[in-house]
mmCIF file of N, CA and C in Angstrom:
data_model
loop_
_atom_site.group_PDB
_atom_site.id
_atom_site.type_symbol
_atom_site.label_atom_id
_atom_site.label_comp_id
_atom_site.label_asym_id
_atom_site.label_seq_id
_atom_site.Cartn_x
_atom_site.Cartn_y
_atom_site.Cartn_z
ATOM 1 N N UNK A 1 32.655 -16.898 13.343
ATOM 2 C CA UNK A 1 32.684 -18.088 12.785
ATOM 3 C C UNK A 1 31.625 -18.496 11.775
ATOM 4 N N UNK A 2 31.957 -18.833 10.575
ATOM 5 C CA UNK A 2 31.011 -19.003 9.482
ATOM 6 C C UNK A 2 30.572 -20.504 9.354
ATOM 7 N N UNK A 3 29.358 -20.736 8.977
ATOM 8 C CA UNK A 3 28.797 -21.976 8.808
ATOM 9 C C UNK A 3 29.245 -22.573 7.533
ATOM 10 N N UNK A 4 29.347 -21.818 6.534
ATOM 11 C CA UNK A 4 29.659 -22.261 5.312
ATOM 12 C C UNK A 4 30.768 -21.312 4.580
ATOM 13 N N UNK A 5 31.703 -21.958 3.856
ATOM 14 C CA UNK A 5 32.668 -21.040 3.187
ATOM 15 C C UNK A 5 31.951 -20.287 1.964
ATOM 16 N N UNK A 6 32.577 -19.324 1.406
ATOM 17 C CA UNK A 6 31.978 -18.617 0.257
ATOM 18 C C UNK A 6 31.784 -19.578 -0.849
ATOM 19 N N UNK A 7 32.667 -20.571 -1.142
ATOM 20 C CA UNK A 7 32.709 -21.446 -2.192
ATOM 21 C C UNK A 7 31.393 -22.383 -1.946
ATOM 22 N N UNK A 8 31.150 -22.761 -0.762
ATOM 23 C CA UNK A 8 29.945 -23.717 -0.533
ATOM 24 C C UNK A 8 28.640 -22.904 -0.714
ATOM 25 N N UNK A 9 28.554 -21.654 -0.274
ATOM 26 C CA UNK A 9 27.430 -20.850 -0.491
ATOM 27 C C UNK A 9 27.133 -20.694 -2.025
ATOM 28 N N UNK A 10 28.098 -20.393 -2.807
ATOM 29 C CA UNK A 10 28.068 -20.325 -4.217
ATOM 30 C C UNK A 10 27.377 -21.649 -4.861
ATOM 31 N N UNK A 11 27.931 -22.657 -4.373
ATOM 32 C CA UNK A 11 27.582 -24.105 -4.789
ATOM 33 C C UNK A 11 26.221 -24.272 -4.397
ATOM 34 N N UNK A 12 25.772 -23.934 -3.247
ATOM 35 C CA UNK A 12 24.285 -24.088 -2.933
ATOM 36 C C UNK A 12 23.475 -23.244 -3.741
ATOM 37 N N UNK A 13 23.897 -21.933 -3.961
ATOM 38 C CA UNK A 13 23.071 -21.060 -4.781
ATOM 39 C C UNK A 13 22.986 -21.532 -6.193
ATOM 40 N N UNK A 14 24.007 -22.254 -6.747
ATOM 41 C CA UNK A 14 23.810 -22.923 -8.071
ATOM 42 C C UNK A 14 23.131 -24.144 -7.924
ATOM 43 N N UNK A 15 22.754 -24.749 -6.781
ATOM 44 C CA UNK A 15 22.020 -25.976 -6.809
ATOM 45 C C UNK A 15 22.844 -27.269 -6.923
ATOM 46 N N UNK A 16 24.101 -27.239 -6.722
ATOM 47 C CA UNK A 16 24.961 -28.323 -6.851
ATOM 48 C C UNK A 16 25.366 -28.954 -5.622
ATOM 49 N N UNK A 17 25.097 -28.366 -4.537
ATOM 50 C CA UNK A 17 25.625 -28.956 -3.312
ATOM 51 C C UNK A 17 24.536 -29.329 -2.357
ATOM 52 N N UNK A 18 24.449 -30.246 -1.554
ATOM 53 C CA UNK A 18 23.377 -30.645 -0.613
ATOM 54 C C UNK A 18 23.896 -29.910 0.698
ATOM 55 N N UNK A 19 22.845 -29.491 1.428
ATOM 56 C CA UNK A 19 22.983 -28.808 2.660
ATOM 57 C C UNK A 19 22.391 -29.790 3.696
ATOM 58 N N UNK A 20 23.241 -30.225 4.666
ATOM 59 C CA UNK A 20 22.704 -31.256 5.780
ATOM 60 C C UNK A 20 21.867 -32.286 5.096
ATOM 61 N N UNK A 21 22.268 -32.933 4.072
ATOM 62 C CA UNK A 21 21.465 -34.029 3.534
ATOM 63 C C UNK A 21 20.314 -33.657 2.590
ATOM 64 N N UNK A 22 20.004 -32.380 2.576
ATOM 65 C CA UNK A 22 18.849 -31.898 1.692
ATOM 66 C C UNK A 22 19.546 -31.294 0.365
ATOM 67 N N UNK A 23 18.669 -31.319 -0.641
ATOM 68 C CA UNK A 23 19.130 -30.787 -1.826
ATOM 69 C C UNK A 23 19.203 -29.095 -1.717
ATOM 70 N N UNK A 24 20.163 -28.630 -2.271
ATOM 71 C CA UNK A 24 20.530 -27.033 -2.201
ATOM 72 C C UNK A 24 19.526 -26.375 -1.133
ATOM 73 N N UNK A 25 20.248 -25.695 -0.322
ATOM 74 C CA UNK A 25 19.623 -24.855 0.710
ATOM 75 C C UNK A 25 18.839 -23.788 0.211
ATOM 76 N N UNK A 26 19.274 -23.246 -0.924
ATOM 77 C CA UNK A 26 18.599 -22.034 -1.436
ATOM 78 C C UNK A 26 17.498 -22.387 -2.415
ATOM 79 N N UNK A 27 16.355 -21.644 -2.442
ATOM 80 C CA UNK A 27 15.245 -22.083 -3.342
ATOM 81 C C UNK A 27 15.559 -21.634 -4.729
ATOM 82 N N UNK A 28 15.247 -22.430 -5.656
ATOM 83 C CA UNK A 28 15.462 -22.282 -7.216
ATOM 84 C C UNK A 28 14.168 -21.654 -7.749
ATOM 85 N N UNK A 29 14.207 -21.152 -8.948
ATOM 86 C CA UNK A 29 13.067 -20.417 -9.498
ATOM 87 C C UNK A 29 11.775 -21.294 -9.561
ATOM 88 N N UNK A 30 11.951 -22.460 -9.767
ATOM 89 C CA UNK A 30 10.853 -23.429 -9.879
ATOM 90 C C UNK A 30 10.111 -23.818 -8.627
ATOM 91 N N UNK A 31 10.747 -23.451 -7.518
ATOM 92 C CA UNK A 31 10.132 -23.772 -6.171
ATOM 93 C C UNK A 31 9.002 -22.890 -5.735
ATOM 94 N N UNK A 32 8.501 -22.007 -6.530
ATOM 95 C CA UNK A 32 7.442 -21.154 -6.081
ATOM 96 C C UNK A 32 6.203 -21.417 -6.895
ATOM 97 N N UNK A 33 5.835 -22.661 -6.885
ATOM 98 C CA UNK A 33 4.586 -23.119 -7.797
ATOM 99 C C UNK A 33 3.515 -22.483 -7.127
ATOM 100 N N UNK A 34 3.188 -22.456 -5.836
ATOM 101 C CA UNK A 34 1.969 -21.955 -5.185
ATOM 102 C C UNK A 34 1.953 -20.386 -5.409
ATOM 103 N N UNK A 35 3.114 -19.731 -5.271
ATOM 104 C CA UNK A 35 3.113 -18.299 -5.616
ATOM 105 C C UNK A 35 2.612 -18.056 -7.180
ATOM 106 N N UNK A 36 3.007 -18.961 -8.023
ATOM 107 C CA UNK A 36 2.815 -18.856 -9.426
ATOM 108 C C UNK A 36 1.325 -18.931 -9.594
ATOM 109 N N UNK A 37 0.704 -19.952 -8.795
ATOM 110 C CA UNK A 37 -0.829 -20.247 -8.966
ATOM 111 C C UNK A 37 -1.541 -18.905 -8.437
ATOM 112 N N UNK A 38 -1.124 -18.390 -7.415
ATOM 113 C CA UNK A 38 -1.675 -17.029 -6.872
ATOM 114 C C UNK A 38 -1.695 -15.950 -7.909
ATOM 115 N N UNK A 39 -0.414 -15.789 -8.461
ATOM 116 C CA UNK A 39 -0.340 -14.759 -9.464
ATOM 117 C C UNK A 39 -1.148 -15.001 -10.731
ATOM 118 N N UNK A 40 -1.453 -16.169 -10.957
ATOM 119 C CA UNK A 40 -2.288 -16.477 -12.180
ATOM 120 C C UNK A 40 -3.814 -16.552 -11.896
ATOM 121 N N UNK A 41 -4.128 -15.858 -10.700
ATOM 122 C CA UNK A 41 -5.591 -16.021 -10.451
ATOM 123 C C UNK A 41 -6.351 -15.007 -11.349
ATOM 124 N N UNK A 42 -7.540 -15.394 -11.783
ATOM 125 C CA UNK A 42 -8.375 -14.581 -12.556
ATOM 126 C C UNK A 42 -8.881 -13.325 -11.780
ATOM 127 N N UNK A 43 -9.377 -12.193 -12.292
ATOM 128 C CA UNK A 43 -9.950 -11.212 -11.595
ATOM 129 C C UNK A 43 -11.239 -11.698 -10.785
ATOM 130 N N UNK A 44 -12.043 -12.603 -11.265
ATOM 131 C CA UNK A 44 -13.124 -13.193 -10.584
ATOM 132 C C UNK A 44 -12.612 -13.893 -9.346
ATOM 133 N N UNK A 45 -11.603 -14.740 -9.484
ATOM 134 C CA UNK A 45 -11.177 -15.561 -8.310
ATOM 135 C C UNK A 45 -10.565 -14.540 -7.294
ATOM 136 N N UNK A 46 -9.954 -13.447 -7.684
ATOM 137 C CA UNK A 46 -9.363 -12.541 -6.799
ATOM 138 C C UNK A 46 -10.531 -11.837 -6.058
ATOM 139 N N UNK A 47 -11.584 -11.388 -6.822
ATOM 140 C CA UNK A 47 -12.727 -10.835 -6.142
ATOM 141 C C UNK A 47 -13.427 -11.634 -5.145
ATOM 142 N N UNK A 48 -13.474 -13.015 -5.539
ATOM 143 C CA UNK A 48 -14.169 -13.959 -4.542
ATOM 144 C C UNK A 48 -13.244 -14.073 -3.237
ATOM 145 N N UNK A 49 -12.046 -13.993 -3.426
ATOM 146 C CA UNK A 49 -11.090 -14.176 -2.293
ATOM 147 C C UNK A 49 -11.281 -12.963 -1.442
ATOM 148 N N UNK A 50 -11.368 -11.811 -1.985
ATOM 149 C CA UNK A 50 -11.508 -10.525 -1.255
ATOM 150 C C UNK A 50 -12.763 -10.489 -0.524
ATOM 151 N N UNK A 51 -13.926 -11.025 -1.219
ATOM 152 C CA UNK A 51 -15.172 -10.958 -0.497
ATOM 153 C C UNK A 51 -15.308 -11.950 0.513
ATOM 154 N N UNK A 52 -14.563 -13.101 0.456
ATOM 155 C CA UNK A 52 -14.554 -14.202 1.505
ATOM 156 C C UNK A 52 -13.908 -13.584 2.831
ATOM 157 N N UNK A 53 -12.744 -12.762 2.467
ATOM 158 C CA UNK A 53 -11.977 -12.077 3.495
ATOM 159 C C UNK A 53 -12.808 -11.011 4.209
ATOM 160 N N UNK A 54 -13.462 -10.313 3.478
ATOM 161 C CA UNK A 54 -14.420 -9.213 4.002
ATOM 162 C C UNK A 54 -15.439 -9.737 4.802
ATOM 163 N N UNK A 55 -16.094 -10.949 4.367
ATOM 164 C CA UNK A 55 -17.207 -11.373 5.105
ATOM 165 C C UNK A 55 -16.716 -12.077 6.389
ATOM 166 N N UNK A 56 -15.528 -12.598 6.362
ATOM 167 C CA UNK A 56 -15.017 -13.141 7.636
ATOM 168 C C UNK A 56 -14.749 -11.979 8.630
ATOM 169 N N UNK A 57 -14.290 -10.969 8.157
ATOM 170 C CA UNK A 57 -13.956 -9.830 8.967
ATOM 171 C C UNK A 57 -15.270 -9.140 9.535
ATOM 172 N N UNK A 58 -16.317 -9.157 8.845
ATOM 173 C CA UNK A 58 -17.616 -8.831 9.246
ATOM 174 C C UNK A 58 -17.967 -9.628 10.531
ATOM 175 N N UNK A 59 -17.856 -11.036 10.247
ATOM 176 C CA UNK A 59 -18.172 -11.882 11.322
ATOM 177 C C UNK A 59 -17.314 -11.718 12.526
ATOM 178 N N UNK A 60 -16.142 -11.376 12.380
ATOM 179 C CA UNK A 60 -15.251 -11.004 13.539
ATOM 180 C C UNK A 60 -15.726 -9.793 14.349
ATOM 181 N N UNK A 61 -16.062 -8.807 13.444
ATOM 182 C CA UNK A 61 -16.511 -7.511 14.052
ATOM 183 C C UNK A 61 -17.812 -7.835 14.893
ATOM 184 N N UNK A 62 -18.698 -8.570 14.169
ATOM 185 C CA UNK A 62 -19.927 -8.984 14.848
ATOM 186 C C UNK A 62 -19.736 -9.724 16.202
ATOM 187 N N UNK A 63 -18.802 -10.471 16.202
ATOM 188 C CA UNK A 63 -18.459 -11.312 17.446
ATOM 189 C C UNK A 63 -18.020 -10.304 18.512
ATOM 190 N N UNK A 64 -17.189 -9.352 18.165
ATOM 191 C CA UNK A 64 -16.723 -8.330 19.266
ATOM 192 C C UNK A 64 -18.068 -7.585 19.559
ATOM 193 N N UNK A 65 -18.769 -7.394 18.755
ATOM 194 C CA UNK A 65 -20.117 -6.487 18.961
ATOM 195 C C UNK A 65 -21.004 -7.366 19.998
ATOM 196 N N UNK A 66 -21.041 -8.576 19.770
ATOM 197 C CA UNK A 66 -21.771 -9.597 20.574
ATOM 198 C C UNK A 66 -21.267 -9.578 22.011
ATOM 199 N N UNK A 67 -19.962 -9.617 22.116
ATOM 200 C CA UNK A 67 -19.209 -9.787 23.450
ATOM 201 C C UNK A 67 -19.470 -8.467 24.165
ATOM 202 N N UNK A 68 -19.341 -7.287 23.504
ATOM 203 C CA UNK A 68 -19.532 -6.013 24.063
ATOM 204 C C UNK A 68 -20.930 -5.878 24.736
ATOM 205 N N UNK A 69 -21.944 -6.386 23.834
ATOM 206 C CA UNK A 69 -23.314 -6.355 24.286
ATOM 207 C C UNK A 69 -23.565 -7.228 25.523
ATOM 208 N N UNK A 70 -23.001 -8.410 25.568
ATOM 209 C CA UNK A 70 -23.044 -9.245 26.665
ATOM 210 C C UNK A 70 -22.309 -8.694 27.936
ATOM 211 N N UNK A 71 -21.284 -7.982 27.604
ATOM 212 C CA UNK A 71 -20.665 -7.380 28.793
ATOM 213 C C UNK A 71 -21.542 -6.264 29.378
ATOM 214 N N UNK A 72 -22.186 -5.576 28.651
ATOM 215 C CA UNK A 72 -23.154 -4.450 29.121
ATOM 216 C C UNK A 72 -24.229 -5.072 29.895
ATOM 217 N N UNK A 73 -24.844 -6.311 29.425
ATOM 218 C CA UNK A 73 -25.983 -6.763 29.956
ATOM 219 C C UNK A 73 -25.664 -7.841 30.993
ATOM 220 N N UNK A 74 -24.415 -8.123 31.344
ATOM 221 C CA UNK A 74 -24.026 -9.130 32.337
ATOM 222 C C UNK A 74 -24.328 -10.454 31.829
ATOM 223 N N UNK A 75 -24.332 -10.926 30.530
ATOM 224 C CA UNK A 75 -24.683 -12.145 30.125
ATOM 225 C C UNK A 75 -23.338 -12.915 29.914
ATOM 226 N N UNK A 76 -23.482 -14.167 29.257
ATOM 227 C CA UNK A 76 -22.483 -14.948 28.909
ATOM 228 C C UNK A 76 -21.495 -14.273 27.963
ATOM 229 N N UNK A 77 -20.164 -14.461 28.162
ATOM 230 C CA UNK A 77 -19.190 -13.714 27.371
ATOM 231 C C UNK A 77 -18.437 -14.679 26.527
ATOM 232 N N UNK A 78 -17.880 -14.093 25.536
ATOM 233 C CA UNK A 78 -16.888 -14.864 24.499
ATOM 234 C C UNK A 78 -15.530 -14.733 25.061
ATOM 235 N N UNK A 79 -14.965 -15.927 25.160
ATOM 236 C CA UNK A 79 -13.531 -15.737 25.827
ATOM 237 C C UNK A 79 -12.557 -15.041 25.051
ATOM 238 N N UNK A 80 -11.532 -14.481 25.655
ATOM 239 C CA UNK A 80 -10.588 -13.676 24.922
ATOM 240 C C UNK A 80 -9.790 -14.496 23.973
ATOM 241 N N UNK A 81 -9.488 -15.749 24.426
ATOM 242 C CA UNK A 81 -8.749 -16.627 23.453
ATOM 243 C C UNK A 81 -9.504 -16.841 22.095
ATOM 244 N N UNK A 82 -10.854 -16.965 22.310
ATOM 245 C CA UNK A 82 -11.620 -17.056 20.977
ATOM 246 C C UNK A 82 -11.611 -15.847 20.195
ATOM 247 N N UNK A 83 -11.695 -14.659 20.779
ATOM 248 C CA UNK A 83 -11.524 -13.425 19.989
ATOM 249 C C UNK A 83 -10.181 -13.196 19.517
ATOM 250 N N UNK A 84 -9.141 -13.609 20.125
ATOM 251 C CA UNK A 84 -7.800 -13.474 19.657
ATOM 252 C C UNK A 84 -7.598 -14.579 18.490
ATOM 253 N N UNK A 85 -8.126 -15.745 18.704
ATOM 254 C CA UNK A 85 -8.038 -16.702 17.689
ATOM 255 C C UNK A 85 -8.678 -16.385 16.466
ATOM 256 N N UNK A 86 -9.849 -15.687 16.500
ATOM 257 C CA UNK A 86 -10.545 -15.173 15.201
ATOM 258 C C UNK A 86 -9.612 -14.128 14.543
ATOM 259 N N UNK A 87 -9.023 -13.265 15.414
ATOM 260 C CA UNK A 87 -8.070 -12.271 14.822
ATOM 261 C C UNK A 87 -6.955 -12.964 14.250
ATOM 262 N N UNK A 88 -6.414 -13.887 14.746
ATOM 263 C CA UNK A 88 -5.179 -14.579 14.217
ATOM 264 C C UNK A 88 -5.463 -15.316 12.975
ATOM 265 N N UNK A 89 -6.601 -15.768 12.878
ATOM 266 C CA UNK A 89 -7.104 -16.531 11.556
ATOM 267 C C UNK A 89 -7.447 -15.716 10.490
ATOM 268 N N UNK A 90 -7.026 -14.420 10.531
ATOM 269 C CA UNK A 90 -7.280 -13.467 9.369
ATOM 270 C C UNK A 90 -8.276 -12.452 9.704
ATOM 271 N N UNK A 91 -8.736 -12.352 10.925
ATOM 272 C CA UNK A 91 -9.808 -11.365 11.194
ATOM 273 C C UNK A 91 -9.199 -10.111 11.900
ATOM 274 N N UNK A 92 -7.978 -9.802 11.582
ATOM 275 C CA UNK A 92 -7.293 -8.723 12.223
ATOM 276 C C UNK A 92 -7.998 -7.469 11.929
ATOM 277 N N UNK A 93 -8.381 -7.090 10.702
ATOM 278 C CA UNK A 93 -9.084 -5.851 10.551
ATOM 279 C C UNK A 93 -10.376 -5.684 11.151
ATOM 280 N N UNK A 94 -11.159 -6.831 11.264
ATOM 281 C CA UNK A 94 -12.473 -6.841 11.910
ATOM 282 C C UNK A 94 -12.195 -6.644 13.400
ATOM 283 N N UNK A 95 -11.260 -7.320 13.984
ATOM 284 C CA UNK A 95 -10.986 -7.184 15.440
ATOM 285 C C UNK A 95 -10.468 -5.869 15.837
ATOM 286 N N UNK A 96 -9.664 -5.100 15.088
ATOM 287 C CA UNK A 96 -9.176 -3.880 15.361
ATOM 288 C C UNK A 96 -10.252 -2.773 15.126
ATOM 289 N N UNK A 97 -11.009 -2.934 14.163
ATOM 290 C CA UNK A 97 -12.188 -2.030 13.972
ATOM 291 C C UNK A 97 -13.172 -2.260 15.054
ATOM 292 N N UNK A 98 -13.545 -3.496 15.495
ATOM 293 C CA UNK A 98 -14.374 -3.724 16.542
ATOM 294 C C UNK A 98 -13.908 -3.189 17.919
ATOM 295 N N UNK A 99 -12.560 -3.234 18.111
ATOM 296 C CA UNK A 99 -12.107 -2.872 19.321
ATOM 297 C C UNK A 99 -12.113 -1.302 19.407
ATOM 298 N N UNK A 100 -11.828 -0.646 18.281
ATOM 299 C CA UNK A 100 -11.811 0.806 18.279
ATOM 300 C C UNK A 100 -13.138 1.429 18.239
ATOM 301 N N UNK A 101 -14.058 0.998 17.297
ATOM 302 C CA UNK A 101 -15.375 1.512 17.003
ATOM 303 C C UNK A 101 -16.231 1.282 18.305
ATOM 304 N N UNK A 102 -16.217 -0.065 18.763
ATOM 305 C CA UNK A 102 -17.080 -0.385 20.030
ATOM 306 C C UNK A 102 -16.335 0.054 21.405
ATOM 307 N N UNK A 103 -15.237 0.404 21.332
ATOM 308 C CA UNK A 103 -14.354 0.612 22.614
ATOM 309 C C UNK A 103 -14.462 -0.456 23.500
ATOM 310 N N UNK A 104 -14.162 -1.710 22.934
ATOM 311 C CA UNK A 104 -14.182 -2.940 23.541
ATOM 312 C C UNK A 104 -12.773 -3.590 23.730
ATOM 313 N N UNK A 105 -12.372 -3.916 25.025
ATOM 314 C CA UNK A 105 -11.166 -4.569 25.292
ATOM 315 C C UNK A 105 -10.104 -3.592 24.965
ATOM 316 N N UNK A 106 -10.234 -2.250 25.158
ATOM 317 C CA UNK A 106 -9.273 -1.255 24.892
ATOM 318 C C UNK A 106 -8.262 -1.065 26.106
ATOM 319 N N UNK A 107 -8.762 -1.356 27.367
ATOM 320 C CA UNK A 107 -7.897 -1.203 28.537
ATOM 321 C C UNK A 107 -7.443 -2.527 28.983
ATOM 322 N N UNK A 108 -7.842 -3.661 28.475
ATOM 323 C CA UNK A 108 -7.449 -4.937 28.887
ATOM 324 C C UNK A 108 -5.952 -5.296 28.403
ATOM 325 N N UNK A 109 -4.935 -5.091 29.284
ATOM 326 C CA UNK A 109 -3.692 -5.206 28.873
ATOM 327 C C UNK A 109 -3.217 -6.267 28.144
ATOM 328 N N UNK A 110 -3.271 -7.510 28.618
ATOM 329 C CA UNK A 110 -2.848 -8.656 27.857
ATOM 330 C C UNK A 110 -3.522 -8.821 26.567
ATOM 331 N N UNK A 111 -4.740 -8.551 26.409
ATOM 332 C CA UNK A 111 -5.486 -8.668 25.171
ATOM 333 C C UNK A 111 -5.000 -7.524 24.192
ATOM 334 N N UNK A 112 -4.876 -6.365 24.644
ATOM 335 C CA UNK A 112 -4.267 -5.325 23.704
ATOM 336 C C UNK A 112 -2.877 -5.629 23.119
ATOM 337 N N UNK A 113 -1.934 -6.099 24.007
ATOM 338 C CA UNK A 113 -0.686 -6.569 23.439
ATOM 339 C C UNK A 113 -0.606 -7.575 22.514
ATOM 340 N N UNK A 114 -1.423 -8.689 22.915
ATOM 341 C CA UNK A 114 -1.497 -9.746 22.020
ATOM 342 C C UNK A 114 -2.114 -9.506 20.553
ATOM 343 N N UNK A 115 -3.167 -8.665 20.630
ATOM 344 C CA UNK A 115 -3.744 -8.230 19.374
ATOM 345 C C UNK A 115 -2.852 -7.359 18.552
ATOM 346 N N UNK A 116 -2.080 -6.464 19.187
ATOM 347 C CA UNK A 116 -1.162 -5.630 18.596
ATOM 348 C C UNK A 116 -0.019 -6.610 17.916
ATOM 349 N N UNK A 117 0.390 -7.508 18.539
ATOM 350 C CA UNK A 117 1.437 -8.570 18.047
ATOM 351 C C UNK A 117 0.912 -9.245 16.909
ATOM 352 N N UNK A 118 -0.431 -9.660 17.062
ATOM 353 C CA UNK A 118 -0.967 -10.431 15.769
ATOM 354 C C UNK A 118 -1.094 -9.385 14.530
ATOM 355 N N UNK A 119 -1.362 -8.098 14.816
ATOM 356 C CA UNK A 119 -1.403 -7.217 13.676
ATOM 357 C C UNK A 119 -0.101 -7.020 13.026
ATOM 358 N N UNK A 120 0.976 -6.926 13.882
ATOM 359 C CA UNK A 120 2.324 -6.787 13.372
ATOM 360 C C UNK A 120 2.715 -7.969 12.544
ATOM 361 N N UNK A 121 2.574 -9.120 13.104
ATOM 362 C CA UNK A 121 2.706 -10.409 12.419
ATOM 363 C C UNK A 121 1.982 -10.461 11.046
ATOM 364 N N UNK A 122 0.850 -10.149 10.973
ATOM 365 C CA UNK A 122 0.148 -10.200 9.790
ATOM 366 C C UNK A 122 0.615 -9.082 8.806
ATOM 367 N N UNK A 123 1.023 -8.002 9.255
ATOM 368 C CA UNK A 123 1.581 -6.899 8.597
ATOM 369 C C UNK A 123 2.886 -7.322 7.702
ATOM 370 N N UNK A 124 3.737 -8.048 8.665
ATOM 371 C CA UNK A 124 5.132 -8.575 8.087
ATOM 372 C C UNK A 124 4.756 -9.557 7.106
ATOM 373 N N UNK A 125 3.905 -10.509 7.405
ATOM 374 C CA UNK A 125 3.393 -11.538 6.399
ATOM 375 C C UNK A 125 2.903 -11.013 5.111
ATOM 376 N N UNK A 126 2.051 -9.953 5.211
ATOM 377 C CA UNK A 126 1.665 -9.374 3.968
ATOM 378 C C UNK A 126 2.658 -8.691 3.270
ATOM 379 N N UNK A 127 3.675 -8.022 3.853
ATOM 380 C CA UNK A 127 4.652 -7.457 2.965
ATOM 381 C C UNK A 127 5.587 -8.569 2.410
ATOM 382 N N UNK A 128 5.882 -9.573 3.084
ATOM 383 C CA UNK A 128 6.709 -10.660 2.598
ATOM 384 C C UNK A 128 5.920 -11.276 1.317
ATOM 385 N N UNK A 129 4.610 -11.500 1.405
ATOM 386 C CA UNK A 129 3.875 -12.113 0.319
ATOM 387 C C UNK A 129 3.706 -11.184 -0.885
ATOM 388 N N UNK A 130 3.619 -9.946 -0.677
ATOM 389 C CA UNK A 130 3.617 -8.998 -1.759
ATOM 390 C C UNK A 130 4.818 -8.980 -2.561
ATOM 391 N N UNK A 131 6.070 -9.021 -1.735
ATOM 392 C CA UNK A 131 7.454 -9.023 -2.329
ATOM 393 C C UNK A 131 7.571 -10.353 -3.182
ATOM 394 N N UNK A 132 7.203 -11.389 -2.541
ATOM 395 C CA UNK A 132 7.258 -12.642 -3.336
ATOM 396 C C UNK A 132 6.457 -12.791 -4.579
ATOM 397 N N UNK A 133 5.205 -12.154 -4.506
ATOM 398 C CA UNK A 133 4.496 -12.084 -5.673
ATOM 399 C C UNK A 133 4.984 -11.233 -6.809
ATOM 400 N N UNK A 134 5.544 -10.044 -6.339
ATOM 401 C CA UNK A 134 6.131 -9.149 -7.358
ATOM 402 C C UNK A 134 7.452 -9.787 -7.948
ATOM 403 N N UNK A 135 8.268 -10.226 -7.023
ATOM 404 C CA UNK A 135 9.551 -10.808 -7.454
ATOM 405 C C UNK A 135 9.858 -12.158 -6.768
ATOM 406 N N UNK A 136 9.379 -13.289 -7.439
ATOM 407 C CA UNK A 136 9.493 -14.648 -6.912
ATOM 408 C C UNK A 136 10.953 -14.926 -6.567
ATOM 409 N N UNK A 137 11.925 -14.348 -7.254
ATOM 410 C CA UNK A 137 13.343 -14.730 -7.012
ATOM 411 C C UNK A 137 13.960 -13.874 -5.935
ATOM 412 N N UNK A 138 13.066 -13.133 -5.218
ATOM 413 C CA UNK A 138 13.560 -12.265 -4.133
ATOM 414 C C UNK A 138 14.408 -13.142 -3.130
ATOM 415 N N UNK A 139 13.978 -14.288 -2.708
ATOM 416 C CA UNK A 139 14.670 -14.919 -1.581
ATOM 417 C C UNK A 139 16.062 -15.362 -2.183
ATOM 418 N N UNK A 140 16.090 -15.806 -3.370
ATOM 419 C CA UNK A 140 17.399 -16.199 -3.876
ATOM 420 C C UNK A 140 18.267 -15.093 -4.118
ATOM 421 N N UNK A 141 17.713 -14.079 -4.573
ATOM 422 C CA UNK A 141 18.517 -12.870 -4.683
ATOM 423 C C UNK A 141 19.037 -12.350 -3.410
ATOM 424 N N UNK A 142 18.251 -12.332 -2.288
ATOM 425 C CA UNK A 142 18.726 -11.835 -1.018
ATOM 426 C C UNK A 142 19.878 -12.773 -0.455
ATOM 427 N N UNK A 143 19.609 -14.119 -0.737
ATOM 428 C CA UNK A 143 20.613 -15.005 -0.165
ATOM 429 C C UNK A 143 21.955 -14.882 -0.838
ATOM 430 N N UNK A 144 21.937 -14.740 -2.141
ATOM 431 C CA UNK A 144 23.112 -14.383 -2.871
ATOM 432 C C UNK A 144 23.743 -13.024 -2.462
ATOM 433 N N UNK A 145 22.863 -12.068 -2.277
ATOM 434 C CA UNK A 145 23.436 -10.715 -1.774
ATOM 435 C C UNK A 145 24.149 -10.913 -0.388
ATOM 436 N N UNK A 146 23.491 -11.576 0.473
ATOM 437 C CA UNK A 146 23.976 -11.804 1.810
ATOM 438 C C UNK A 146 25.319 -12.604 1.779
ATOM 439 N N UNK A 147 25.362 -13.580 0.860
ATOM 440 C CA UNK A 147 26.533 -14.414 0.904
ATOM 441 C C UNK A 147 27.712 -13.646 0.211
ATOM 442 N N UNK A 148 27.411 -12.578 -0.496
ATOM 443 C CA UNK A 148 28.494 -11.779 -1.062
ATOM 444 C C UNK A 148 29.193 -10.911 0.005
ATOM 445 N N UNK A 149 28.476 -10.633 1.079
ATOM 446 C CA UNK A 149 28.931 -9.802 2.209
ATOM 447 C C UNK A 149 29.829 -10.649 2.911
ATOM 448 N N UNK A 150 29.729 -11.993 2.893
ATOM 449 C CA UNK A 150 30.617 -12.824 3.759
ATOM 450 C C UNK A 150 32.009 -12.925 3.247
#
């Protein structure tokens, strides 16, 4: 059972028909203003963004180090939810390096699985972002290609 007929999908792709009360269900070329702003970053802006990302990951690595040191000395520990939250907010490289280099939280099963899921999620998001930066019309082209299969 199809939700839309082929003619309705073509009308939505052309931006002529509303879908559930909203204007055209498929994005148009002008809908990617934020991606256009990212692609128009100067080299200095890009270097600053990478520097901030690197510094954040150094902080995440140091947090893992601090927790490992506290575990060795029997002191106050950092909660797993905090460590995973730091990884989720962009500190995945620092968390994975901290886990591997320091051999910290490598056998703690829920932690390992959740960190792996965060890594996979960030990887998928990175690939999608790169595809959209390289070809902003990729979403529209994919939707039209899928509609042609119907």
